[in-house]
Each structure stands twice: as C-alpha cells, then as structure tokens.
Amino acid sequence: MKSILPSCGRFTVRASDYLKQDSDVMLGGGTDETELLQAILDKALEWGGLHLIVDGAVLVRGLTLHSNTTVECTDQSCGFFLKDGAAKPLVSNAKLSYSHIHTENIRLLGGTYNLNSPGQERMENDPPVIEGDTDKPFNWLMGVKFIGVRNLTMRDMRLVNQRTFAGLFANWEHVVVENFAIDLPDNRFAQNQDGLHFWGPGRDLCIRNIRGGSGDDFMALAPDEHDLKSDITDVVIDGVYLEDADQGIRMLSRGPGRLDRVFIRNVYGTYKSCGFFINPWFGKGYGDSKGNYGAITVENVNLQQTYDKYGDFCDAFLFRIGGRIQSLTLKNIQTVDPNDARPLVDVSHVYGSRILSGNFTHVSNLTIDGLEVVNHRGTKKKNAYIKVDTRVDNLVVRNVTVDRSGNENDDTLIRLTEEAQVDALTVRGVLTRGIGKTLEGKANHTLIEGELKL
C-alpha cells in the first residue's frame, strides 16, 4: 500500500488518486477497496480531520468514520455499493456508545449509498459490543449506523435498498438531514425495512426535503424503544414526500422516555397502511407502555392511501393516537377520494397490532384544526373520520369541510364510543355535504357552534 498523502491542502484526499472506483452504485461489481479506503478514512485521526472527495463508485464491505470527517461525492452516480455478504453497515461511526458521545463533526455530502438488500442477510454476523449497552446486541443489519455522535450532517444524498433500517441513530445531538432520498425497489413483506430510525437520547434534529419509500416506518422517533428511559426533544421535520411507503411517521414513547417539542409539516404523497403512529406501540405484557409525550404539532398533510398491506395484522388509519399525551395539534389535514374507509384520526387504547393492544390512553389536549375530506368518486363505504374510544380531557375540532356530494353516505364526523371518556368537546365551523351525523356519542361537556349541513 503506497503512502497516503493529502491531494491538496492539509487533509483533502481525492479518491481517484488512490482507488480504482470501478464499481457501479446501482449494479455493484468491481474491485473491493475496503482496506485502502478505510486506511484513508483513518487518516482523520492522524491529521485531525479529513475531507474525502469521491468521484466514482466504490465497492466496500463497510466503513467506519472518525471525528472531523467529510465524505463528499461529486454527484449521485458516485458513491458506494455494499458488497454481497458484508453483514455490517455500509457506514458507521468508529466508537459506538449509548452512554457517551465520542464522535463529532461528521458530514456526508452527495452521492448514492447502495445498501444492497438482495445481497445481504437480515442480521449482522458479528455485531459490535456497544459502550453503555445493558441489553443484548441489536444485530439487525442497518444501512448506516451512528450511535454516540454530535454535529452530524447528511445532505444531497440517497440510500438505496435497505435490508432492515436504512439508518439507525442513537445518543445524538445536533443532526441535520437535508435533500435526502431513500429508494427501496426491493420492498419485502414484514422485514422492517424502515427508513430513518431515531432512538434517544437525542436533541436538536432537523430534517428537510426527504423523499422515498419503506417496508415499514419511513421515519421513526422512538426515544425509549431500546433502553426504556431516554428522551428525544426539539425536532423539526419539514417536507416529507412518501412514495408508496408501507407506513409513514412513527412517534413511539414506551414509558418514561419523553418525546417533546416536535414539529412536523408538509407531508404528502402515497402510503399503504399506516400514516402516523403516535402511541407506545408495545402493549400489555411489555412494561409500563403508557408513553410520555409533551407538545407535538403535525400540519399540512395530504397523503393518498394505495392499499392496505397489513390488513390482517393492524387496522389501517391516517393517525393512530394513544398513550399519555400532554398536547397534540393536527392542522390542515386533507384527503381526496379515498379508496377505503380507514379513520383519519383514531384515538384509541389499541396501540397498533391487535396482538399488542394497549390498556391505557390519556390525552390531555387534542386539537384538530382544519380537516378537509372530498369524496366524490372514492369509496362508497360508510366512515367515521374522527374516532375516540378512550380518555381525552379537552378535544377541539374546528374548521372542517366534508363533501360527499354525488357519493353520499351516512358518515359520522366525530364518533365517541361507549368506552370514550371525553370531558370537554368543542366543535366550531363545520360544513358537511352528503354525510349523516356531526357527532355520535356523548362528552361530559359539549359545545357545537357554526355548523352547516347541506
């Protein structure tokens, strides 16, 4: 191996000065350059930093990154292909830790990172021991894995064909994901091919302009899913385009781990079964499973369902809400000509799977501000758009338009089941055409103002 020196400046290296780069980011093949490329990446320890410019496609068996490393691909025909049978993430930080942050200032800019799902098994062969992990190794084969990292940026890049999670992040601070794509042509049934999955502890996450598909959750904020204690706070997600994802965005708090100050807006495209999970998921027999949600806002959502892929396992929905929630606001939710009668907002003690049904939900404040349903040519089945079968202290529903003209049915805007315990319900500014009831069931205190039925 020849000596590795900067191509220019103090720590900038052009990959073409050392690597053959004779692979293809979509087809693979070529020369396995793992050892030489890893030797280049290890120069970050010696030089105090590294800027690697990749101007071709490289076949690798998995790479580790140190602090102060930038990997920049010149365009999306450049990047990396994970070799068949690699059995490890394509990229991870060098020292994985749930208890300390050892890795800082990582930037992945541009390029394609092909995770080669058809060429990989579902599990890592030899998962690493992770500092601070008190549980058995979580050895699913992730695409990229960052555990114990601060100041991570991933921009203008795409991940292709994840075998399980495209990305797993835990114990992180100050993460930016921008202009990002997740492409999954090899979408299998029930293989947990998530997009980006975030465990706590974590704070300050900004995701902008992300698109793609997934074989499970496209994105998950799950603070205490792994360790049953960590928090995630201060999250902004702006611009999510789903391309027939199995499921959309999951917000999962199992017990004491708090999910707080989360703002999600501008979510659009197509999905199959589940739009937004906002509940503990793990039901009876899985610990406390009551959740710990602070303030969450989701606004500007227009998702079209394609078909219900998991109908035998879990009822389809746009929003499923449960657990202990302090404040949840849903704004400007639209659906046009739906092809089935799934509820739009389902507040329930059933967290998801019928097998993992929960037994506790208490929502202090739920506001649904701006709901528009247009169904002129869609399903003819009867529907209840907002369903509640559990405890809600204050439920506010306002600025609603439902238009089923030419496709009339005895729909219900708000259904409170016999199990519902709603203390105060306020309904304001409702216009409906071609449906039945505005309200079915009773709250302890109800105010309905500004209702027009045509």
Tab-separated table of N, CA and C in Angstrom, residues 7 19 89 167 182 239 295 329-330 338 392 427:
chain	number	residue	atom	x	y	z
A	7	SER	N	-4.229	15.122	-1.197
A	7	SER	CA	-4.196	15.505	-2.613
A	7	SER	C	-4.036	17.005	-2.760
A	19	LEU	N	-7.939	5.033	-5.346
A	19	LEU	CA	-8.884	3.927	-5.510
A	19	LEU	C	-9.239	3.702	-6.977
A	89	PRO	N	-22.968	-2.596	8.606
A	89	PRO	CA	-23.440	-1.364	7.985
A	89	PRO	C	-22.461	-0.848	6.936
A	167	GLY	N	-31.272	3.727	8.207
A	167	GLY	CA	-30.384	4.416	9.136
A	167	GLY	C	-30.871	4.274	10.563
A	182	ILE	N	-34.580	8.039	0.003
A	182	ILE	CA	-34.487	6.629	0.372
A	182	ILE	C	-35.274	5.842	-0.668
A	239	GLY	N	-41.181	18.835	5.049
A	239	GLY	CA	-41.107	18.375	3.678
A	239	GLY	C	-40.806	16.898	3.583
A	295	ALA	N	-45.362	18.220	23.826
A	295	ALA	CA	-46.072	19.016	22.822
A	295	ALA	C	-45.640	18.568	21.432
A	329	THR	N	-51.509	18.740	18.428
A	329	THR	CA	-52.252	19.577	17.484
A	329	THR	C	-52.063	19.028	16.082
A	330	LEU	N	-53.170	18.787	15.390
A	330	LEU	CA	-53.169	18.363	13.996
A	330	LEU	C	-53.834	19.462	13.182
A	338	PRO	N	-60.755	8.997	-1.105
A	338	PRO	CA	-60.083	7.838	-0.512
A	338	PRO	C	-60.644	6.537	-1.074
A	392	VAL	N	-59.949	11.524	26.826
A	392	VAL	CA	-59.438	12.797	26.322
A	392	VAL	C	-60.042	13.897	27.187
A	427	VAL	N	-66.719	21.973	19.097
A	427	VAL	CA	-66.767	21.820	17.636
A	427	VAL	C	-67.188	23.156	17.056
